[in-house]
mmCIF file of C-alpha atoms and ligand atoms in Angstrom:
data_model
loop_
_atom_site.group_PDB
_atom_site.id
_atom_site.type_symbol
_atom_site.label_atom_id
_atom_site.label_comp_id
_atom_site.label_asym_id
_atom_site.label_seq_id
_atom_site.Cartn_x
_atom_site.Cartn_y
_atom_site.Cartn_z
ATOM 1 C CA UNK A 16 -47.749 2.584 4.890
ATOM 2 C CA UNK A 17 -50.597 0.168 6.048
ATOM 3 C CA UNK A 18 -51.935 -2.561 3.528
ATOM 4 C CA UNK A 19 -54.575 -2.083 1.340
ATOM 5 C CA UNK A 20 -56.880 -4.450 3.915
ATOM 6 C CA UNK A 21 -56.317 -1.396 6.754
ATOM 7 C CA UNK A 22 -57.313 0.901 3.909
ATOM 8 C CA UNK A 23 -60.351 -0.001 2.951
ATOM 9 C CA UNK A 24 -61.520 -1.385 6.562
ATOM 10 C CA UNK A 25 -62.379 2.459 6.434
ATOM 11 C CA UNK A 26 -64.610 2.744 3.540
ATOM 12 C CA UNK A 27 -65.641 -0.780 3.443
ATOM 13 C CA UNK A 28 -64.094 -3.961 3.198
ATOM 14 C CA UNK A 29 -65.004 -4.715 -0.080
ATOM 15 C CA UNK A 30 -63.887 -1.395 -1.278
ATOM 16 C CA UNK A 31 -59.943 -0.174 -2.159
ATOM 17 C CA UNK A 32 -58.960 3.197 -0.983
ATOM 18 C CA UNK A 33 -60.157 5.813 -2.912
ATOM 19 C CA UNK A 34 -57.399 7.361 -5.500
ATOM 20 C CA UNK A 35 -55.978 10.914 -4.781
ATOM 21 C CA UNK A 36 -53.931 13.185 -6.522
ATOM 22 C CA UNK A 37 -51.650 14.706 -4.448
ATOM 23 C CA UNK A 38 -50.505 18.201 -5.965
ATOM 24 C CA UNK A 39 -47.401 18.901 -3.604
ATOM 25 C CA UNK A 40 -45.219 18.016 -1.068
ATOM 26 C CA UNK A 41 -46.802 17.969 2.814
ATOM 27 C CA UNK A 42 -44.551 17.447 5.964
ATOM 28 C CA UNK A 43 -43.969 13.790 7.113
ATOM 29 C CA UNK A 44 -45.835 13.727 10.051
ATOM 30 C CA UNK A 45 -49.069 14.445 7.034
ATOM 31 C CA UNK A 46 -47.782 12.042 4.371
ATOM 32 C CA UNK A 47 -48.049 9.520 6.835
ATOM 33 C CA UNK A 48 -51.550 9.012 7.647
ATOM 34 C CA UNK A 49 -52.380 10.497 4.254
ATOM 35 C CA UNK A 50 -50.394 7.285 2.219
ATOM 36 C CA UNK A 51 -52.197 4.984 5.042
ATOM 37 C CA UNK A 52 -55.898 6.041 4.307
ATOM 38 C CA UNK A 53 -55.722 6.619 0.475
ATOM 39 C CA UNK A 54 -53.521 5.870 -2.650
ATOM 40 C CA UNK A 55 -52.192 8.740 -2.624
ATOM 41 C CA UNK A 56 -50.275 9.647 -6.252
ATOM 42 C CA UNK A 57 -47.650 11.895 -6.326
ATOM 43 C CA UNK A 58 -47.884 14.404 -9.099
ATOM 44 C CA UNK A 59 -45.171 16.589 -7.621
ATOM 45 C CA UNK A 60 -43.056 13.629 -8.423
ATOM 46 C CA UNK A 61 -43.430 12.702 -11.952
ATOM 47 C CA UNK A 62 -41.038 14.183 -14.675
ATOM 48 C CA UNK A 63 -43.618 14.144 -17.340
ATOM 49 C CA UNK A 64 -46.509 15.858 -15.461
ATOM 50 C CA UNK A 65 -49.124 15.774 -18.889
ATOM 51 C CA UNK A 66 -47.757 11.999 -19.123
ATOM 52 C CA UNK A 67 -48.645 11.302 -14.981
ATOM 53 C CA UNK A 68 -52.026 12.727 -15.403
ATOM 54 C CA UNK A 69 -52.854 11.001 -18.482
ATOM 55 C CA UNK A 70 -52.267 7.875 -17.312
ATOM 56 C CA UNK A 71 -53.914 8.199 -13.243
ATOM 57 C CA UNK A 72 -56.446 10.840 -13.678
ATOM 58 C CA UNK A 73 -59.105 8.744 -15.041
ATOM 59 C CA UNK A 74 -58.851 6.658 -11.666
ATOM 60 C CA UNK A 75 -58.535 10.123 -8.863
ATOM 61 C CA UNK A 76 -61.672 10.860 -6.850
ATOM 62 C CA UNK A 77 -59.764 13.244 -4.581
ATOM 63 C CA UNK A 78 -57.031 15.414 -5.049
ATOM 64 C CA UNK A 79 -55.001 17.327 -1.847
ATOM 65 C CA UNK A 80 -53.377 20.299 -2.744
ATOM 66 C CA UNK A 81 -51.714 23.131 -0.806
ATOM 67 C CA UNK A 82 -53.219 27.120 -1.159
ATOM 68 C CA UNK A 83 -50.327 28.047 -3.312
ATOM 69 C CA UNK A 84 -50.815 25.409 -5.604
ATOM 70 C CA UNK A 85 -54.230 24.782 -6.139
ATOM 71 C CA UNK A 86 -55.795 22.772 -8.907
ATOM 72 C CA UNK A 87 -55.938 24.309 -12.283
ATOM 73 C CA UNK A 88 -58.543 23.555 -14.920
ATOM 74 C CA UNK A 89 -56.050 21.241 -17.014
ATOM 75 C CA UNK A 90 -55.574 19.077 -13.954
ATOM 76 C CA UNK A 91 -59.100 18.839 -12.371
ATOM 77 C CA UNK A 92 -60.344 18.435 -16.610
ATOM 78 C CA UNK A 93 -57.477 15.238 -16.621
ATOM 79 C CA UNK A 94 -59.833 13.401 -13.550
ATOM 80 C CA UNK A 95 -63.158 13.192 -15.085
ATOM 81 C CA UNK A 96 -64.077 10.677 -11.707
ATOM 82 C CA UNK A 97 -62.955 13.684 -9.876
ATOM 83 C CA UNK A 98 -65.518 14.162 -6.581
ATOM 84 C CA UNK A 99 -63.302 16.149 -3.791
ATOM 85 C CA UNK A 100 -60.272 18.712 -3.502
ATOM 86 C CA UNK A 101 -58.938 19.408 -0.417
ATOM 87 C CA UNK A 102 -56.578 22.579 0.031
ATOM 88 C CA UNK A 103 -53.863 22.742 2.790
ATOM 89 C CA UNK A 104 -54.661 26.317 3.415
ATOM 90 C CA UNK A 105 -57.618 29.115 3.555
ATOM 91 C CA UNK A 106 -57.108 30.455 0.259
ATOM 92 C CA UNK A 107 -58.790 28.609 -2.719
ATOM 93 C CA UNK A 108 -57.844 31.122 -5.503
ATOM 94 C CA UNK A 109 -55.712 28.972 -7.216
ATOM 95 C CA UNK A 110 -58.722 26.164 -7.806
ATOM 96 C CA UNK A 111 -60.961 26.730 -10.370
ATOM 97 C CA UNK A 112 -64.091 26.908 -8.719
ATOM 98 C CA UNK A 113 -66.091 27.861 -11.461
ATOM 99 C CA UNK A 114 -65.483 24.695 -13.251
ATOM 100 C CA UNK A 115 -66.216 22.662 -9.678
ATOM 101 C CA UNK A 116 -69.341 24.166 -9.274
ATOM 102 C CA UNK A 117 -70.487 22.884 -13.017
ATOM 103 C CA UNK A 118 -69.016 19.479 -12.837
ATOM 104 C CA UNK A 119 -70.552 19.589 -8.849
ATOM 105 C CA UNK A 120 -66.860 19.008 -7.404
ATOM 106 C CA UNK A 121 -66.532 19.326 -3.965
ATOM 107 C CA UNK A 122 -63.592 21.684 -2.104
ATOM 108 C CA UNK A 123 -62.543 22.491 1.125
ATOM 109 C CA UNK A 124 -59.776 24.374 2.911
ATOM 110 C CA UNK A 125 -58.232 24.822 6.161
ATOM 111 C CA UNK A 126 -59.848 27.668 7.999
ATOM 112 C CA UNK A 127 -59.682 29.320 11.613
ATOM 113 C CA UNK A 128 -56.913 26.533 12.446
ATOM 114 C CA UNK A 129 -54.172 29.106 10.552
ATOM 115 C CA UNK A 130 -55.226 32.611 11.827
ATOM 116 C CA UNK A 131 -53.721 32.881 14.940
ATOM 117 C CA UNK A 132 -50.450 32.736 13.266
ATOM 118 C CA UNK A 133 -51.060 34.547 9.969
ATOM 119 C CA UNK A 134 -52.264 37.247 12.253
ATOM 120 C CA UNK A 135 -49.341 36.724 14.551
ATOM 121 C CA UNK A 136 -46.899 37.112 11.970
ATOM 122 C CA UNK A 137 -48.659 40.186 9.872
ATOM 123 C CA UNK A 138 -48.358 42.069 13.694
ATOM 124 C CA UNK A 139 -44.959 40.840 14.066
ATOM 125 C CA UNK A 140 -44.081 42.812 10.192
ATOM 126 C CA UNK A 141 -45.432 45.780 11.513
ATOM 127 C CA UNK A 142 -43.533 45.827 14.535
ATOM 128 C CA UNK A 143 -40.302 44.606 13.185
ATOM 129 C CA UNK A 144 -40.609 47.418 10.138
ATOM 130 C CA UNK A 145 -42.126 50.236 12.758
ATOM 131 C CA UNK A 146 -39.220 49.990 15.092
ATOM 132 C CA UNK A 147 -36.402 49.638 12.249
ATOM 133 C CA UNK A 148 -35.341 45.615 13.970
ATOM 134 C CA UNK A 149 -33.248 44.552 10.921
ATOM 135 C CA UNK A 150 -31.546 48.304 10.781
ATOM 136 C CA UNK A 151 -31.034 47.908 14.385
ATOM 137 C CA UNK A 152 -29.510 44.606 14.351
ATOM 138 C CA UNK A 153 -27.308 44.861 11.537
ATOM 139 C CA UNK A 154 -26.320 47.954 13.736
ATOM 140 C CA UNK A 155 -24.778 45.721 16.306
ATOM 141 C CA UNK A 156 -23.488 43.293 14.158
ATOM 142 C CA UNK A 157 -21.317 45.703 11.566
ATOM 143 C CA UNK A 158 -19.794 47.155 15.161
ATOM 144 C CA UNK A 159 -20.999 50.406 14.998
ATOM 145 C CA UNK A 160 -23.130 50.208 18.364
ATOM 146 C CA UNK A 161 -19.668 50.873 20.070
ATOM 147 C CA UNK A 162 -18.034 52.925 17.319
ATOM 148 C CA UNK A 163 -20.687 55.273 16.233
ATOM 149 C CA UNK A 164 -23.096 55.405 19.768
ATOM 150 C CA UNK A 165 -26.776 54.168 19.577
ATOM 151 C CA UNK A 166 -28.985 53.324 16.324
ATOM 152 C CA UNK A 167 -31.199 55.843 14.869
ATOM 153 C CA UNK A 168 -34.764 57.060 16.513
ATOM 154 C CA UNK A 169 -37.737 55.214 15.182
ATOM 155 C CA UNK A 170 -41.050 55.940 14.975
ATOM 156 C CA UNK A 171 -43.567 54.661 17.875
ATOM 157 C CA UNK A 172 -46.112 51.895 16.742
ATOM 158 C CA UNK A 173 -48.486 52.123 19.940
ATOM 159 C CA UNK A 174 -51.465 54.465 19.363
ATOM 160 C CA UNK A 175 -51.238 54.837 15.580
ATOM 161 C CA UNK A 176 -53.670 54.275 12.866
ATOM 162 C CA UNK A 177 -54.482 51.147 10.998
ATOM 163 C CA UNK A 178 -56.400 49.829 8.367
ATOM 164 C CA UNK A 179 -57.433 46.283 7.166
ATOM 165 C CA UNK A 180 -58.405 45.573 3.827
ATOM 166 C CA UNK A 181 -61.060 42.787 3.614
ATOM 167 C CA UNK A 182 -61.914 42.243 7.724
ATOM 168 C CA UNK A 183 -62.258 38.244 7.376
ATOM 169 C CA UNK A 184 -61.092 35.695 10.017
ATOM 170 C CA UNK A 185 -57.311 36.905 9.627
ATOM 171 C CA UNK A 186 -58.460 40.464 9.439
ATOM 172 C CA UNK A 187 -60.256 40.404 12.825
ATOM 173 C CA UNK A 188 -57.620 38.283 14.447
ATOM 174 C CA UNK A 189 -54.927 41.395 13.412
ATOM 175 C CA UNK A 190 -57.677 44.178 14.614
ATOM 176 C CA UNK A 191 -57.867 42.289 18.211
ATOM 177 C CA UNK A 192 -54.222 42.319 18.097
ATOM 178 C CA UNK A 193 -53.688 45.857 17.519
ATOM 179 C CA UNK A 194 -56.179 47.062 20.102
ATOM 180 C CA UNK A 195 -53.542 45.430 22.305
ATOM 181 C CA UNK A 196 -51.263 48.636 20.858
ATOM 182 C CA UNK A 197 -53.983 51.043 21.547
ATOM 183 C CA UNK A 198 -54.097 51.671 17.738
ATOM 184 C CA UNK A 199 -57.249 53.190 16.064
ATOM 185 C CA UNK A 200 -58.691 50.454 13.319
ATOM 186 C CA UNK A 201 -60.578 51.159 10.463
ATOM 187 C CA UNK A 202 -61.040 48.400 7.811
ATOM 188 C CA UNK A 203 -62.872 48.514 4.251
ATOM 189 C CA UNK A 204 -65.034 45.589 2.434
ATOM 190 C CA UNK A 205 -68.119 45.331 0.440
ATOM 191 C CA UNK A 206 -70.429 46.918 3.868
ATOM 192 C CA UNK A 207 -69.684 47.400 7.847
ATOM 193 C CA UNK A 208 -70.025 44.106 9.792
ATOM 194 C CA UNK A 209 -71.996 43.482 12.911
ATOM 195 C CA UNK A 210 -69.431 41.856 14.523
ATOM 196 C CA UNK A 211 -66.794 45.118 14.365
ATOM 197 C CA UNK A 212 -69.020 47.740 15.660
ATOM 198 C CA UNK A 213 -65.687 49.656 17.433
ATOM 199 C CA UNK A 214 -63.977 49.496 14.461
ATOM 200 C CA UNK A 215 -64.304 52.400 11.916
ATOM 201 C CA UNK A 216 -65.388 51.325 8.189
ATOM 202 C CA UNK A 217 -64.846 52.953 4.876
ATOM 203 C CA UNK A 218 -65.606 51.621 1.478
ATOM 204 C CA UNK A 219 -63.424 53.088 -0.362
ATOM 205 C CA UNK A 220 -59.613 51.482 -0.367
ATOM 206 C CA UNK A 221 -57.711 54.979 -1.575
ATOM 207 C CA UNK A 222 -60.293 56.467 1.172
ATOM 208 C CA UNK A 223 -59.015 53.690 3.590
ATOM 209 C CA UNK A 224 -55.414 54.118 3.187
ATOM 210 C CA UNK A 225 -55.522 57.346 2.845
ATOM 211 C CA UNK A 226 -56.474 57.796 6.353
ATOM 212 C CA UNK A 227 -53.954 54.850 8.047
ATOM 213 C CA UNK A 228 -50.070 54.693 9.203
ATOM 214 C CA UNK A 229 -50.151 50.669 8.296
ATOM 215 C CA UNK A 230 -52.699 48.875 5.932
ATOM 216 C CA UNK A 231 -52.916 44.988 6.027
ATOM 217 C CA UNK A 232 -54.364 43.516 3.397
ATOM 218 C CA UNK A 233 -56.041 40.367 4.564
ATOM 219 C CA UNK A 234 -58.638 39.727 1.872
ATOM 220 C CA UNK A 235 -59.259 36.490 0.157
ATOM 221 C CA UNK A 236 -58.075 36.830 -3.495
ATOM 222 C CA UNK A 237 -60.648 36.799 -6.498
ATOM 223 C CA UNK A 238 -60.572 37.855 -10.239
ATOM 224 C CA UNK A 239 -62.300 41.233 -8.800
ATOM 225 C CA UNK A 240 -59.891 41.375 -6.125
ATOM 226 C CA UNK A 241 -56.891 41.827 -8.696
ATOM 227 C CA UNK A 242 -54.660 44.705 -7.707
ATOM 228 C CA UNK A 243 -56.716 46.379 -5.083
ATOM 229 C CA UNK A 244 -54.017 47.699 -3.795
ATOM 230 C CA UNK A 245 -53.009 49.460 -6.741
ATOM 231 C CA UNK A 246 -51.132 52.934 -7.199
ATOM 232 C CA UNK A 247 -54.134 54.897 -5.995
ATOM 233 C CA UNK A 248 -53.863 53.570 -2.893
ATOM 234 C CA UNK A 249 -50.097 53.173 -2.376
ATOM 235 C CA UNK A 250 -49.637 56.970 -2.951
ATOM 236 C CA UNK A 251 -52.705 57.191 -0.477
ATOM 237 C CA UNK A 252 -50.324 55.693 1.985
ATOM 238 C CA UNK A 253 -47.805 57.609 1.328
ATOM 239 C CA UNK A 254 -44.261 57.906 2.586
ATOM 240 C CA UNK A 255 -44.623 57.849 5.911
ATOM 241 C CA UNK A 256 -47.051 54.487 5.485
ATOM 242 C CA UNK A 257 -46.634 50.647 5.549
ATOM 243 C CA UNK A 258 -48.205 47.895 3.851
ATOM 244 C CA UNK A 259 -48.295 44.608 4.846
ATOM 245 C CA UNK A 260 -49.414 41.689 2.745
ATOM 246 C CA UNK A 261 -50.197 38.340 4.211
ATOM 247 C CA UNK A 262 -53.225 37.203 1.370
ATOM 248 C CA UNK A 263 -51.750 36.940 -2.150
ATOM 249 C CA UNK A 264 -49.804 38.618 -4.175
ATOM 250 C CA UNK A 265 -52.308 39.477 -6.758
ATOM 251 C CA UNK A 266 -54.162 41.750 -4.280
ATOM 252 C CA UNK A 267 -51.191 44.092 -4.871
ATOM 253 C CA UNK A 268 -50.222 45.862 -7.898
ATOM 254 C CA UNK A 269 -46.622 44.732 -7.666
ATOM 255 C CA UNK A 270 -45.178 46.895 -10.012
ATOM 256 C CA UNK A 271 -46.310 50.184 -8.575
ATOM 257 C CA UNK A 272 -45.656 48.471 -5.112
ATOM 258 C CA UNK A 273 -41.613 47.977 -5.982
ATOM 259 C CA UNK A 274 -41.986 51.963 -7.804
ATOM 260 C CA UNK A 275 -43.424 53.405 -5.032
ATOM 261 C CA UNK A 276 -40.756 51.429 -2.235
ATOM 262 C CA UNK A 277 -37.888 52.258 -4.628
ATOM 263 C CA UNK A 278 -38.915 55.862 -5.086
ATOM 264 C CA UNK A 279 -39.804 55.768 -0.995
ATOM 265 C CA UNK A 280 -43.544 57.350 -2.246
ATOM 266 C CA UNK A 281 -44.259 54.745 -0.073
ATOM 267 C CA UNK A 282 -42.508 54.368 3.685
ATOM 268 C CA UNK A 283 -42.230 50.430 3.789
ATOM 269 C CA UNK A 284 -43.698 47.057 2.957
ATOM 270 C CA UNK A 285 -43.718 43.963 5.015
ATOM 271 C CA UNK A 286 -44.676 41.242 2.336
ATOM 272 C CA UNK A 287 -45.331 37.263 2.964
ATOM 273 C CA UNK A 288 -46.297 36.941 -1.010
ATOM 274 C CA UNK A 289 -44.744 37.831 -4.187
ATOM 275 C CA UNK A 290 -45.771 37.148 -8.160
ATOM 276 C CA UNK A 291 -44.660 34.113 -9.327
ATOM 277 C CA UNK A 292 -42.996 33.072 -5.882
ATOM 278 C CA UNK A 293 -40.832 31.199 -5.033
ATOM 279 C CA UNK A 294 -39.527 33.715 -7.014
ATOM 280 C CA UNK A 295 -39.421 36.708 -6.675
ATOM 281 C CA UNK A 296 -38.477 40.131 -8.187
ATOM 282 C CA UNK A 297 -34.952 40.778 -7.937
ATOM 283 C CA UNK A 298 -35.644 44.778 -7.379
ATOM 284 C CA UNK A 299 -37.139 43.519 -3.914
ATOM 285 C CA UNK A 300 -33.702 42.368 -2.424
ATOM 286 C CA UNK A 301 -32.036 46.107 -3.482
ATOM 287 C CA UNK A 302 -34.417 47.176 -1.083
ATOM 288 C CA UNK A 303 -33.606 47.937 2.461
ATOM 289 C CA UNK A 304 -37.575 49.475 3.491
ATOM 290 C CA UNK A 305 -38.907 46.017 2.781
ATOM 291 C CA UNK A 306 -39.357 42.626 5.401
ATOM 292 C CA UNK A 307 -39.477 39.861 3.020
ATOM 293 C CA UNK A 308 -41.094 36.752 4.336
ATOM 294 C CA UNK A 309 -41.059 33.481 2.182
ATOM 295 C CA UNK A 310 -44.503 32.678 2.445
ATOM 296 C CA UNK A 311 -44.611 31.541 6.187
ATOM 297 C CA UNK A 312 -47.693 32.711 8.006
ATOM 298 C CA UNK A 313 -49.179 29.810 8.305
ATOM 299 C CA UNK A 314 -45.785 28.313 9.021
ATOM 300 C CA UNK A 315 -45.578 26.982 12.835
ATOM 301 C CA UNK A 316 -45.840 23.073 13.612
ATOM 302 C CA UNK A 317 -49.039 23.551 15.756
ATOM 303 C CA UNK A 318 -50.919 25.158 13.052
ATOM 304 C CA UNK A 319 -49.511 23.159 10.027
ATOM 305 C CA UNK A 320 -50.650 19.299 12.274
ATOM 306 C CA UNK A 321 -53.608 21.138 12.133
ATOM 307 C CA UNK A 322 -54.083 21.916 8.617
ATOM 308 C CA UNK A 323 -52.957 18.362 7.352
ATOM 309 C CA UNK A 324 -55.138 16.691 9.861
ATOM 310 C CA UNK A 325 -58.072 19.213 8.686
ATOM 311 C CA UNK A 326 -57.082 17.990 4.976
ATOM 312 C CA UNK A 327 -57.470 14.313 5.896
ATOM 313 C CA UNK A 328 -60.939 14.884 7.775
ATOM 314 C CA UNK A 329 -62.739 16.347 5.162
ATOM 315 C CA UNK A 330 -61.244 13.540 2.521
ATOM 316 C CA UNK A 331 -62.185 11.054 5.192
ATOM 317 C CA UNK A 332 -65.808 12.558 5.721
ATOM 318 C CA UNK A 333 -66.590 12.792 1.960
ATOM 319 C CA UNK A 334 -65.265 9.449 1.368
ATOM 320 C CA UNK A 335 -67.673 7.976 4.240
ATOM 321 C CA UNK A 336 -70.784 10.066 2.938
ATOM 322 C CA UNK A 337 -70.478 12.382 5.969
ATOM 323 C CA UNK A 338 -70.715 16.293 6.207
ATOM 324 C CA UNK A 339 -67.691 17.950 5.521
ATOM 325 C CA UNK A 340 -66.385 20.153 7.845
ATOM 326 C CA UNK A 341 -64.796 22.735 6.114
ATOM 327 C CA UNK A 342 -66.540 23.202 2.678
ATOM 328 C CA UNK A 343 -66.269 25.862 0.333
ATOM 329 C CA UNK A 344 -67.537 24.686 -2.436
HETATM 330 C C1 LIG B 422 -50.261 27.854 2.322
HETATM 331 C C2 LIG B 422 -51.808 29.711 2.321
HETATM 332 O O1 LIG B 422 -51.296 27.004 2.040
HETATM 333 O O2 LIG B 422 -53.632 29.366 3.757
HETATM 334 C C3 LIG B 422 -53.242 29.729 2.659
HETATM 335 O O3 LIG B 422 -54.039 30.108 1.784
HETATM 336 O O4 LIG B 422 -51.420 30.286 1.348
HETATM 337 C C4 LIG B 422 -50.808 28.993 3.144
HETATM 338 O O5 LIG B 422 -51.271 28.589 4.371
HETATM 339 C C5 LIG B 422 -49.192 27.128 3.019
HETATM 340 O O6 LIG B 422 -48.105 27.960 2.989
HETATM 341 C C6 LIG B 422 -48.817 25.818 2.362
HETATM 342 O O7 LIG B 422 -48.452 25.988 1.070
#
């Protein structure tokens, strides 16, 4: 950790650091330079959580967070000096925005620098559940390659039809991807964007899975977003469909989702999110037409260094009075 002296050299020499709340854990190549250019307090830390707050929120002008954790309205109401939050990830659903846009809070999160992989990975679930990997595997493993002859005939991936709920940067990233696969994409939002003039739009989501082998759902998660994906469009997909979920896990009705696997109304589900995760369901593990993922698609060393250094610029730039670069709020 450098001395206070090093700290403040960047925001002045007659200043000290600026206070941040730190809401969870980063890696240690992050904590680092984080703990050099701020006091950083650890929330994740403290026992007494209510107690921590109480007694350093009055001092926090920033707080860094992660997309899973967010910063709920008890903790940004605890820092009343509060100026900045920066989220370690593209979703900001779990900040209340509404109450940073009346108290004129600042928040940013970590965009473009985590869609290669999210992408990667959502293509890499359709794959893995398309060609029956895990079966296959296990195939070898129990012994029966050589006992009982070769695994079971899949279904082909190339040339089939996919749709993308919510056609964002992760969205678009999966649709350039599956052109690679010859597939035929359709997506659904609000209305058709200029940018994705070969790719077919609906409105509707029932109308959208309805008329798809695989639906990713890649849209940002809102109170209006709430169980899009709901049993409407899960019996849309039917049983010879896939869904794969790499946004949150409130996009998804999760109960008709674990009905419809269970009952196989619905083929498969490749899923990077669950309610209340880490935990999840139980009913998920019974499951053997499901890839569960533990919340990893941003998860690769190149694109996590670039998250936490994202994270640090925009504290750095709102600290020095400069534009951030990755504002949402
Ligand atoms: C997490 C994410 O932030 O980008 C998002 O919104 O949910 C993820 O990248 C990451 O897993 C760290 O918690």
């Amino acid at each position: 950790m450098l001395s206070i002296t090093s700290k403040s050299s960047l925001y002045g020499a007659r200043r000290l650091p600026p206070q941040i709340l730190q809401v969870g854990s980063y890696a240690a190549w992050d904590e680092e330079p984080l703990n050099a250019a701020f006091a950083v307090h650890r929330y994740f830390e403290a026992d007494d959580k209510a107690a921590f707050l109480a007694a350093v929120g009055p001092q926090i002008r920033g707080i860094a967070t992660r997309g899973d954790l967010g910063a709920p309205r008890a903790m940004i109401e605890a820092c009343p000096a509060l100026e900045v939050i920066a989220v370690y990830g593209v979703g900001t659903d779990a900040v209340d925005l509404d109450l940073c846009r009346e108290r004129g809070i600042r928040v940013t999160n970590t965009p473009d620098v985590l869609t290669d992989d999210v992408a990667d990975l959502a293509v890499a679930m359709m794959l893995c559940l398309g060609r029956g990997m895990l079966g296959a595997e296990a195939w070898i493993r129990d012994g029966h390659w050589s006992q009982r002859g070769g695994y079971g005939l899949q279904r082909r991936v190339s040339g089939r039809r996919a749709g993308i709920l919510g056609l964002g940067r992760i969205g678009f990233a999966i649709a350039k991807r599956l052109k690679g696969f010859d597939m035929r994409v359709t997506y659904c939002g609000p209305s058709p964007k200029s940018h994705a003039a070969d790719l077919g739009f609906v409105a509707d989501p029932v109308a959208l899975a309805a008329g798809c082998d695989v639906l990713f759902v890649t849209l940002a998660a809102s109170a209006e977003t709430q169980n899009i994906v709901g049993r409407r469009v899960i019996e849309a997909l039917g049983p010879d469909g896939t869904l794969i979920n790499v946004s949150r896990a409130a996009n998804v009705d999760e109960a008709a989702l674990l009905e419809a696997l269970e009952s196989r109304a619905l083929g498969a589900a490749g899923l990077d999110v669950f309610a209340g995760e880490p935990a999840l369901d139980p009913r998920f593990l019974l499951l053997d037409n499901v890839l569960l993922q533990p919340h990893h698609g941003s998860g690769t060393v190149e694109t996590r260094r670039a998250m936490g250094q994202l994270v640090r610029d925009n504290l750095a730039a709102h600290f020095a009075g400069r534009p951030l670069p990755t504002p949402v709020v």
